[in-house]
Short mmCIF file of C-alpha atoms in Angstrom, two decimals:
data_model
loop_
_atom_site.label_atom_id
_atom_site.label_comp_id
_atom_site.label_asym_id
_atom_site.label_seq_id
_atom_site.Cartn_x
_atom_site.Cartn_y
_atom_site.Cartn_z
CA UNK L 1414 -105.07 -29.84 -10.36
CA UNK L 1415 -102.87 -29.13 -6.98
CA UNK L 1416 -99.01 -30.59 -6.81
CA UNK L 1417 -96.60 -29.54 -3.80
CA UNK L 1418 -92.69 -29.09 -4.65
CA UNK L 1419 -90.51 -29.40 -2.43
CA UNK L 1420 -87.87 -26.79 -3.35
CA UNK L 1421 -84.78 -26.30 -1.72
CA UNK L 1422 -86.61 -27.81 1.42
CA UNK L 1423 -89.73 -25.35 1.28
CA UNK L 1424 -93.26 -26.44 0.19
CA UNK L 1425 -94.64 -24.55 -3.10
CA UNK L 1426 -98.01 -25.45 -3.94
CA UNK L 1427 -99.09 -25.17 -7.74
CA UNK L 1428 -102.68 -25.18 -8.63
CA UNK L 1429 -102.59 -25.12 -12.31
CA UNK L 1430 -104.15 -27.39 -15.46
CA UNK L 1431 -102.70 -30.88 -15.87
CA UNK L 1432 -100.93 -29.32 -18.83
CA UNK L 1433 -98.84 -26.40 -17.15
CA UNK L 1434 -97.85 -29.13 -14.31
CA UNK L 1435 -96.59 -31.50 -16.77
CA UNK L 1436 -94.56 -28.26 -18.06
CA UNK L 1437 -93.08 -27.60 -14.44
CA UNK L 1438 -92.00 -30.98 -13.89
CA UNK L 1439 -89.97 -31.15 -16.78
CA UNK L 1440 -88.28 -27.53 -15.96
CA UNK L 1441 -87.52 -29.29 -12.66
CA UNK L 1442 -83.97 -29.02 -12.24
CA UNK L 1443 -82.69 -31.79 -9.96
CA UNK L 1444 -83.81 -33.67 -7.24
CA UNK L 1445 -83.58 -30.04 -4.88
CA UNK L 1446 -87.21 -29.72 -6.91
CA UNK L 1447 -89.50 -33.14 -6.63
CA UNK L 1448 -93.36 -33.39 -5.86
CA UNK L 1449 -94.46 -34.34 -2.06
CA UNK L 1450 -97.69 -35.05 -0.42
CA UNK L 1451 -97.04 -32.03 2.03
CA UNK L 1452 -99.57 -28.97 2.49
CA UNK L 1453 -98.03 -26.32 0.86
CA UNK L 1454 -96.24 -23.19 3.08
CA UNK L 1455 -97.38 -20.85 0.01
CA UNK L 1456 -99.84 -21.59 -3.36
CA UNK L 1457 -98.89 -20.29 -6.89
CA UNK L 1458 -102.15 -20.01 -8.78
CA UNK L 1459 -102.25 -20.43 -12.97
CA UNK L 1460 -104.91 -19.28 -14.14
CA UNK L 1461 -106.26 -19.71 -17.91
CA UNK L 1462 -107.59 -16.69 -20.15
CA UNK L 1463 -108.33 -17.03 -23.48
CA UNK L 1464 -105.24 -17.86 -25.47
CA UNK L 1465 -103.35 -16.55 -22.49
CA UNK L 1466 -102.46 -17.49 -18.80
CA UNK L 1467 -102.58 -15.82 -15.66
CA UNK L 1468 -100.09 -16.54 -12.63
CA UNK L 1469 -100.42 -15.30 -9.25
CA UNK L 1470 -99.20 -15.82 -5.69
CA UNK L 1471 -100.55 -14.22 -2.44
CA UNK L 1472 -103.08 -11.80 -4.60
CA UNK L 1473 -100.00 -11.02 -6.62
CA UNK L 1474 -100.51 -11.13 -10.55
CA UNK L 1475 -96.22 -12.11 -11.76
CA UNK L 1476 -97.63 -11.98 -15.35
CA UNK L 1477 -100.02 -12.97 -18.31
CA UNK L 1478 -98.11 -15.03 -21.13
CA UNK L 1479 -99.25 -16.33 -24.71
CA UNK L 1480 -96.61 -18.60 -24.51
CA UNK L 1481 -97.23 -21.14 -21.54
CA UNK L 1482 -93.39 -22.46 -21.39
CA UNK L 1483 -92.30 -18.53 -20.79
CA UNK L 1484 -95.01 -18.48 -17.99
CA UNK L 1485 -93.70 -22.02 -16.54
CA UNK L 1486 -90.07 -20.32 -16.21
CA UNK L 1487 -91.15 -17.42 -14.68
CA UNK L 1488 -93.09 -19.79 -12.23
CA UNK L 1489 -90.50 -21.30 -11.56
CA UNK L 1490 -88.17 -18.77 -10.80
CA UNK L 1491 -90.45 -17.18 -8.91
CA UNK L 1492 -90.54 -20.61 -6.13
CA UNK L 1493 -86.93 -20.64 -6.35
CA UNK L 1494 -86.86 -17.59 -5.28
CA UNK L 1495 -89.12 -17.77 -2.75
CA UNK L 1496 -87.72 -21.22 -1.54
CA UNK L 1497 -83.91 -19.97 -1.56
CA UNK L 1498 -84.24 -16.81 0.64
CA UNK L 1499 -86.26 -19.09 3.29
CA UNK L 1500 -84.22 -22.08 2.81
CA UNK L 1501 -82.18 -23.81 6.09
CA UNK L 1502 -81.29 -26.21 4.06
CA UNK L 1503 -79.38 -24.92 0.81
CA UNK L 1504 -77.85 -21.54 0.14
CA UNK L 1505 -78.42 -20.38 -3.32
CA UNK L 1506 -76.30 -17.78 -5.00
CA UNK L 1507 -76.48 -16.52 -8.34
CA UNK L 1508 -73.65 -18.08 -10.51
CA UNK L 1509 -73.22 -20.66 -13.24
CA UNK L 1510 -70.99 -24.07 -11.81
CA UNK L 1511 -68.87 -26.71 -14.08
CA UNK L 1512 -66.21 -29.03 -12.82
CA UNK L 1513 -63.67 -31.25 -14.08
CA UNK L 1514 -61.83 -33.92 -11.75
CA UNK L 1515 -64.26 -33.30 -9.27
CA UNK L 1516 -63.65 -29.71 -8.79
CA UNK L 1517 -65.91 -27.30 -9.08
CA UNK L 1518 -65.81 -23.62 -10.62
CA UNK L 1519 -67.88 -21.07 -9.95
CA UNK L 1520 -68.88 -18.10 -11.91
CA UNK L 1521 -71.17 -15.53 -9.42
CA UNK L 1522 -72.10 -12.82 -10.62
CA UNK L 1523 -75.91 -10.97 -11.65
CA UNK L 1524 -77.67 -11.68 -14.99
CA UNK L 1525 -76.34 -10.10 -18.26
CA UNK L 1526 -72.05 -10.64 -17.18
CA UNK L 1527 -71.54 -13.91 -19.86
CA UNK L 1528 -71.60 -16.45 -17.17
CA UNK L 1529 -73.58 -18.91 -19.01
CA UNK L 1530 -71.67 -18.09 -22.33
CA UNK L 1531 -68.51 -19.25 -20.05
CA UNK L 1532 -70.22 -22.20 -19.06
CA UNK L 1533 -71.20 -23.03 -22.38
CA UNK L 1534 -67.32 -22.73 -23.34
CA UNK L 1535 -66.08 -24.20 -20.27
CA UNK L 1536 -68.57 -27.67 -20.65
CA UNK L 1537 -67.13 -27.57 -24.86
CA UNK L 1538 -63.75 -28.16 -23.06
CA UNK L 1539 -64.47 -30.95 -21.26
CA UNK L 1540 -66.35 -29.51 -18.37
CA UNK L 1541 -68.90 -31.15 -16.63
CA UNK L 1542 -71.99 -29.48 -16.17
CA UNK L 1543 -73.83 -28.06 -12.65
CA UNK L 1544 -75.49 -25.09 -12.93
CA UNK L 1545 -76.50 -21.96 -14.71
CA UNK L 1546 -78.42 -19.49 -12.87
CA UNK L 1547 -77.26 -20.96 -9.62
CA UNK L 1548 -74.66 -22.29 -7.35
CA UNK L 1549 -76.63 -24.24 -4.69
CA UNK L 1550 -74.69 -25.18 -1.62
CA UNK L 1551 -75.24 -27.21 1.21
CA UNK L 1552 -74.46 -26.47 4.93
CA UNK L 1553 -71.41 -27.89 4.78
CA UNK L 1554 -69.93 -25.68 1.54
CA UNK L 1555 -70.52 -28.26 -1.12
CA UNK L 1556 -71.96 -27.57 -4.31
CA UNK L 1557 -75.04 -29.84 -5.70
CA UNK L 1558 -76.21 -30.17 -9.07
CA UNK L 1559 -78.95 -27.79 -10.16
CA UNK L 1560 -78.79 -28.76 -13.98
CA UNK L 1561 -81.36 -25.82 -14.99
CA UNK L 1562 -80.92 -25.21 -18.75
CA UNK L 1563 -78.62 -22.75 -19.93
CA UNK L 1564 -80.07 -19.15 -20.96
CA UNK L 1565 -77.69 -17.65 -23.72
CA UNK L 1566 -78.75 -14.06 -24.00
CA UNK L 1567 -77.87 -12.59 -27.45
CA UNK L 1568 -78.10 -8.88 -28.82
CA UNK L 1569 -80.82 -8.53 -31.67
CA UNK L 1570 -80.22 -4.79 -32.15
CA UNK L 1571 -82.09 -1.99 -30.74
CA UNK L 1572 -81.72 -3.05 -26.99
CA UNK L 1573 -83.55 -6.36 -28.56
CA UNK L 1574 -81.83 -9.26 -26.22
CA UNK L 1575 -82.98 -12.79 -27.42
CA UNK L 1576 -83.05 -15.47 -24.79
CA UNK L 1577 -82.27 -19.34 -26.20
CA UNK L 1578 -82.80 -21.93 -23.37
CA UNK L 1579 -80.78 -25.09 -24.18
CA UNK L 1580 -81.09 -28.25 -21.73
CA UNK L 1581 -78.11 -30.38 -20.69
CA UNK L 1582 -78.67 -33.16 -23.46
CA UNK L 1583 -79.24 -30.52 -26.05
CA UNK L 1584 -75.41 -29.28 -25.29
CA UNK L 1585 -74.35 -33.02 -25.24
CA UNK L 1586 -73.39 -31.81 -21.41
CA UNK L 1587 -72.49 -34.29 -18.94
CA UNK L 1588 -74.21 -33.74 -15.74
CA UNK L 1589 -72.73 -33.59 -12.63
CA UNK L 1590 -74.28 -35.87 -9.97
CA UNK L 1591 -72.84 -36.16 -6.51
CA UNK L 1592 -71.98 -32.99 -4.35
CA UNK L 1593 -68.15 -31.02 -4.83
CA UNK L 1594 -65.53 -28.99 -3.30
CA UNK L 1595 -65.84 -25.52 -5.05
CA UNK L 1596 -61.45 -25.14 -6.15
CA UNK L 1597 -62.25 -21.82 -7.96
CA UNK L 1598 -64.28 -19.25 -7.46
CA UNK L 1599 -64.18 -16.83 -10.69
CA UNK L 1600 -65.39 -13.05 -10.96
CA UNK L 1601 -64.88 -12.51 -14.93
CA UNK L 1602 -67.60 -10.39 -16.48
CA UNK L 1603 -67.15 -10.13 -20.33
CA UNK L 1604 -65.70 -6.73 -21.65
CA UNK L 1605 -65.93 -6.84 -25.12
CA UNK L 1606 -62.43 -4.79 -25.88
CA UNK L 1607 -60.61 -7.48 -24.41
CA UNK L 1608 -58.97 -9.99 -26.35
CA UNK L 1609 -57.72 -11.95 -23.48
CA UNK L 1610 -58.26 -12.51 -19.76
CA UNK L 1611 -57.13 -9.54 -17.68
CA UNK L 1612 -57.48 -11.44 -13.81
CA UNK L 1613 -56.16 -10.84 -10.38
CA UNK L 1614 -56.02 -13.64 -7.64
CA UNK L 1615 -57.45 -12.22 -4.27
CA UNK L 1616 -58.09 -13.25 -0.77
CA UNK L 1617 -60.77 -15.73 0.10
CA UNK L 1618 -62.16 -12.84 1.88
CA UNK L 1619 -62.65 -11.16 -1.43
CA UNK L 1620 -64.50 -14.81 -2.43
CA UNK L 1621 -66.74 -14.83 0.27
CA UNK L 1622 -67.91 -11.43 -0.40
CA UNK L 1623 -68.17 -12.06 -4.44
CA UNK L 1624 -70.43 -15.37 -3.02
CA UNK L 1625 -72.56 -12.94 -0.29
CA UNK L 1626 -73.26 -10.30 -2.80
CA UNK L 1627 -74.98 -12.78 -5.12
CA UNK L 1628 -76.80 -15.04 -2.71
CA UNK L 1629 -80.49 -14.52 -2.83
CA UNK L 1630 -81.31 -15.11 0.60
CA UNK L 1631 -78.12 -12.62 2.67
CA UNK L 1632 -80.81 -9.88 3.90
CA UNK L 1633 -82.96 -12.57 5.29
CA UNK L 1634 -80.46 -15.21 7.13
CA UNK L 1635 -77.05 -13.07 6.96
CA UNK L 1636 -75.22 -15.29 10.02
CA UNK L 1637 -76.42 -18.60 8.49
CA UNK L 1638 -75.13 -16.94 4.54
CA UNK L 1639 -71.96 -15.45 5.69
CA UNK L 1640 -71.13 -19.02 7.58
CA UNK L 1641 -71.59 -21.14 4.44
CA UNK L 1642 -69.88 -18.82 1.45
CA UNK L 1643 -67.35 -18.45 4.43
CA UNK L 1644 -66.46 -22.27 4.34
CA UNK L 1645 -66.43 -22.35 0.81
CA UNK L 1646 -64.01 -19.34 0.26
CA UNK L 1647 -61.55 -20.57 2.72
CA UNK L 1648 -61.28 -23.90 0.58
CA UNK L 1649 -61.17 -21.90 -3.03
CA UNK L 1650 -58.98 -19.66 -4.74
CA UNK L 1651 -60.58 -16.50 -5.91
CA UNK L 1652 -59.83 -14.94 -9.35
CA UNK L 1653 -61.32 -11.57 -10.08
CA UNK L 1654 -61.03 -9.60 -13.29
CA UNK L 1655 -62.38 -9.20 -17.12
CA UNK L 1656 -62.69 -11.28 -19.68
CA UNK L 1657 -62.26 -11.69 -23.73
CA UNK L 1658 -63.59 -14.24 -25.50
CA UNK L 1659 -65.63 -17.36 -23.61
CA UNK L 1660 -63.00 -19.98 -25.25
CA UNK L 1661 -59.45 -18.06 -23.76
CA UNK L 1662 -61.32 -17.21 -20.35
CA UNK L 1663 -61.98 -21.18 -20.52
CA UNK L 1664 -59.00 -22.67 -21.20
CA UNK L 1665 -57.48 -20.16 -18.44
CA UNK L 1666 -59.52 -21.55 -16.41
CA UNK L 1667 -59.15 -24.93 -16.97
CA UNK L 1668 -55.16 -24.61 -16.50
CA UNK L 1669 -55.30 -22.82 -13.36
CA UNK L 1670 -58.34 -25.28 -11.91
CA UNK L 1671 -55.37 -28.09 -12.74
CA UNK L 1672 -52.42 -26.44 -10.84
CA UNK X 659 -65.46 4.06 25.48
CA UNK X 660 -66.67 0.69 24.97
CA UNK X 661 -67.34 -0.34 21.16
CA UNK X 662 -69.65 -3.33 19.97
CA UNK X 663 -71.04 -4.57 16.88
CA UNK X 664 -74.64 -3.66 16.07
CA UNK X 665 -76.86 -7.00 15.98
CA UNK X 666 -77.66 -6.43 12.52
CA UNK X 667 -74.38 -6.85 11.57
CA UNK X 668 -73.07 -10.67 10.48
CA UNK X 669 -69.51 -10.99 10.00
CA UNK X 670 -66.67 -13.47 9.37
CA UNK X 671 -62.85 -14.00 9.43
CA UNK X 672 -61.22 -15.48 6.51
CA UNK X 673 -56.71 -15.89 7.18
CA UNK X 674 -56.92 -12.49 8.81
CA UNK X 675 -59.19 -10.65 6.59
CA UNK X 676 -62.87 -9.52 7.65
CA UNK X 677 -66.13 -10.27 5.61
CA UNK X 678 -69.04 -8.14 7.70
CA UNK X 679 -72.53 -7.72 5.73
CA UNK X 680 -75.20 -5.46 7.38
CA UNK X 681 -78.83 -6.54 7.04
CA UNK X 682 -79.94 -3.20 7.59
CA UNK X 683 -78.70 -1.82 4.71
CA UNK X 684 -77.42 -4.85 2.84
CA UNK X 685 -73.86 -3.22 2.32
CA UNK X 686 -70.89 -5.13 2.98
CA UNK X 687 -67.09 -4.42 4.06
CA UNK X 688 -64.59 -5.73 3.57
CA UNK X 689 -61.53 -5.44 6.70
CA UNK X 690 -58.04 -5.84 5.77
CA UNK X 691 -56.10 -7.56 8.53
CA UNK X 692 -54.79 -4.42 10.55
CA UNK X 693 -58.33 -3.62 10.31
CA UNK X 694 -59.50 -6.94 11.38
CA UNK X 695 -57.29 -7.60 13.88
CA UNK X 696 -59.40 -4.56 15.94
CA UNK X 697 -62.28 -5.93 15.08
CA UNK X 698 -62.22 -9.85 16.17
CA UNK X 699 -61.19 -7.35 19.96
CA UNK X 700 -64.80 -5.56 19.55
CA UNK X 701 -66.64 -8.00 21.96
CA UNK X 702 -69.10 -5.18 23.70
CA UNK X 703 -66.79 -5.58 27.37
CA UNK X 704 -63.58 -3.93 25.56
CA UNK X 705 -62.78 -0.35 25.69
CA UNK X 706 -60.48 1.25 23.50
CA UNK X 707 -57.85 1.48 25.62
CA UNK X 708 -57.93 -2.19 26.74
CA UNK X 709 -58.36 -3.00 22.78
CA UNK X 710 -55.37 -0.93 22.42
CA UNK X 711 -53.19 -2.81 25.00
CA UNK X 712 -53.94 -5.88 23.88
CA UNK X 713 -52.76 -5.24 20.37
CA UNK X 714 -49.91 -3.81 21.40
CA UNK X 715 -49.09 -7.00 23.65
CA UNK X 716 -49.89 -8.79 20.30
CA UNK X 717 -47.90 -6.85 17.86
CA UNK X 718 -45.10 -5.05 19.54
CA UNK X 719 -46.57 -1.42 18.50
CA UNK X 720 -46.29 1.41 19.33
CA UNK X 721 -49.00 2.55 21.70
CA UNK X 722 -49.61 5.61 21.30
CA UNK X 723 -49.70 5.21 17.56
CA UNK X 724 -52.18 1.85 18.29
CA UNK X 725 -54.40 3.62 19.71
CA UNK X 726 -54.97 6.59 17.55
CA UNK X 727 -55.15 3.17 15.07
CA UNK X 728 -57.87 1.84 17.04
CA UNK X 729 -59.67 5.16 17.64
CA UNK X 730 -59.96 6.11 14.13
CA UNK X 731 -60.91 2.76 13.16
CA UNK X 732 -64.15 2.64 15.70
CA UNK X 733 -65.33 6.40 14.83
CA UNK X 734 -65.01 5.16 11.01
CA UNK X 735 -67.05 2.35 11.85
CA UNK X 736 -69.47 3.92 14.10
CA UNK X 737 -70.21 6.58 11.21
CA UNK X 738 -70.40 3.28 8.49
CA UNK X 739 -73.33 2.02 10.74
CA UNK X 740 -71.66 -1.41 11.92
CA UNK X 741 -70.44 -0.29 15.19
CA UNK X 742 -72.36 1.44 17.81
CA UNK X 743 -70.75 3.05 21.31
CA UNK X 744 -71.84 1.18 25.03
#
C-alpha cells in the first residue's frame, strides 16, 4: 500500500504493508504530519524479510529491524528530517517546548543534554506540553504543537542507554493546541555534580545563535533560518548555563517564565 | 580598500549584537556591538576609511584609533572567511 504525508509542507510517500502504515499514523505527531492525495516529492520504501523489515529511500537501506515500531520511528525521523531542512513553511530546531499561561519555553539543544527529562519535570509542574525532539516554528516566530512522545534515555551500565518512549496521555500531559510566543529560551544541559541551577541570562543574540545551531535545516536555507530564530530571540529572554536535578531546574524555570 | 560580506554568509542584528552563520562552513559568530556596529557599515560600496568616518560621526571617536578599530576588525574577518576584499 502507498500513503503521501504531508510533513512540514513536503510530500513523503510511504509504500509499506497496511500494518507499518497504520504504525506511522499513530506516531504522527500533529496535524504538521496528515495523509494527502498528492504525488509524493520523495518515496520511503518498507520492505518485509522474514521476521524482519527493510527500509529504504533513494537506493538507501536506513536499517533492518525485528521490531517494526523501532523501524516506524526511525521512518519517521528520517521524513522529518528530510521535510524540515526543505521546509518554507516551518523551521524545525532541535529542542523540547512546554508552556504555561501561554508562554512557551524552549529547551534547544542536541540529543543526550536531559531536555526531555526537563520536560518531563517541567509538564509534572503544571506545564503544558509541545514538544520533545523539536521546536517547530512558523514564519512568523511562533511555536506549534509537535506532541511527539517523549524519549527518556536512561544509563543501563556499560555504555548500555535504554530508550522509554512515553506518549502525551501516558504522562497525563496536557497538550498544547494553538500556536505561542516563545518567553524563554533555555540552554541547561544536565551536569550531574550540580545540585542546583548554575545559569546566566544573555543577549537575544546569544538566543538566536543557541536556536541556529540546532535547527536542522541552517546549511540549506541560512537567510530564511537566521530570519525566523531572529524574531523569536528578540521576543525571548535567553538563559544559558548547567543544571542539577530536572525538578530545581523546573521550578527555576517556572518562576522566572512568571516574572 | 573596500570590504563586503561573502554571499555565503547570512547574518542578523539583534539590539546591537550580530548573529552571522556561514553556509560554507556552517560556523557561526557571534559580533558584540563595537563589532557590529562595523559590520551593519560593510555594504560592498564602503571603504575603510569612509566606514571609519562614519563611525566616528556616529560615536564621537577618536579617528585614528577608529580606524585601526575598523582595520583590524576586516583583516580578522577576512582571515575567518566571512568577509572578502573588492
Amino acid at each position: 500500500m502507498t500513503t503521501t504525508w504531508r510533513c512540514f509542507g513536503q510530500r513523503a510517500g510511504l509504500v509499506a504493508p497496511a500494518r507499518f502504515l497504520q504504525i506511522m499514523e499513530l506516531l504522527a505527531p500533529s496535524a504538521l504530519w496528515r495523509p494527502c492525495e498528492d504525488l509524493p516529492d520523495k518515496v520511503w520504501t518498507v520492505v518485509p524479510r522474514r521476521a524482519r523489515v527493510m527500509v529504504e529511500t533513494s537506493g538507501e537501506v536506513l536499517g533492518e529491524w525485528q521490531d517494526e515500531l523501532e523501524a516506524a520511528r526511525v521512518t519517521r525521523s528520517s521524513i522529518e528530517l528530510w521535510a524540515a531542512d526543505r521546509s518554507k513553511e516551518h523551521v524545525a530546531v532541535h529542542a523540547a517546548v512546554v508552556a504555561r499561561d501561554d508562554q512557551a519555553i524552549v529547551l534547544p539543544g542536541p540529543s543526550g543534554i536531559g531536555k526531555s527529562t526537563l520536560a518531563l519535570a517541567l509538564i509534572d509542574s503544571g506545564a503544558t506540553y509541545y514538544s520533545d525532539e523539536f521546536a517547530v516554528f512558523n514564519r512568523r516566530g511562533e511555536v506549534l504543537p509537535y506532541p511527539r512522545p517523549l524519549a527518556l534515555r536512561q544509563a543501563k551500565g556499560e555504555g548500555r542507554v535504554e530508550v522509554r518512549h512515553l506518549s502525551p496521555s501516558e504522562l497525563g500531559a496536557v497538550v498544547g493546541q494553538r500556536p505561542l510566543s516563545v518567553k524563554v529560551i533555555a540552554s541547561l544541559p544536565f551536569d550531574p555534580g550540580l545540585d542546583a541551577v548554575d545559569v546566566q541570562q544573555m543577549s537575544p543574540a546569544m538566543g538566536a545563535l543557541h536556536l541556529i545551531e540546532n535547527s536542522v535545516a541552517a546549511r540549506s536555507q541560512p537567510e530564511a533560518i537566521l530570519d525566523v530564530v531572529a524574531r523569536v530571540a528578540r521576543k525571548a529572554r535567553t538563559l544559558q548555563g548547567k543544571r542539577g536535578p530536572s525538578e530545581e531546574a523546573a521550578q527555576f524555570l517556572l518562576r522566572y517564565l512568571a516574572r | 580598500m573596500v570590504p563586503r560580506i561573502k554571499a555565503t554568509v547570512a547574518w542578523a542584528e539583534l539590539d546591537g549584537e550580530v548573529v552571522l552563520y556561514d553556509e560554507n562552513t556552517g560556523s557561526m559568530h557571534l559580533l558584540n556591538p563595537q563589532a557590529g556596529a562595523i559590520w551593519v557599515r560593510v555594504d560592498g560600496i564602503a571603504s575603510l576609511d569612509e566606514i571609519t568616518a562614519d563611525l566616528r560621526d556616529a560615536y564621537q571617536g577618536d579617528q585614528k584609533e577608529i580606524g585601526q578599530d575598523v582595520a583590524d576588525f576586516v583583516d580578522r574577518l577576512i582571515a575567518e572567511g566571512v568577509l572578502e576584499e573588492l
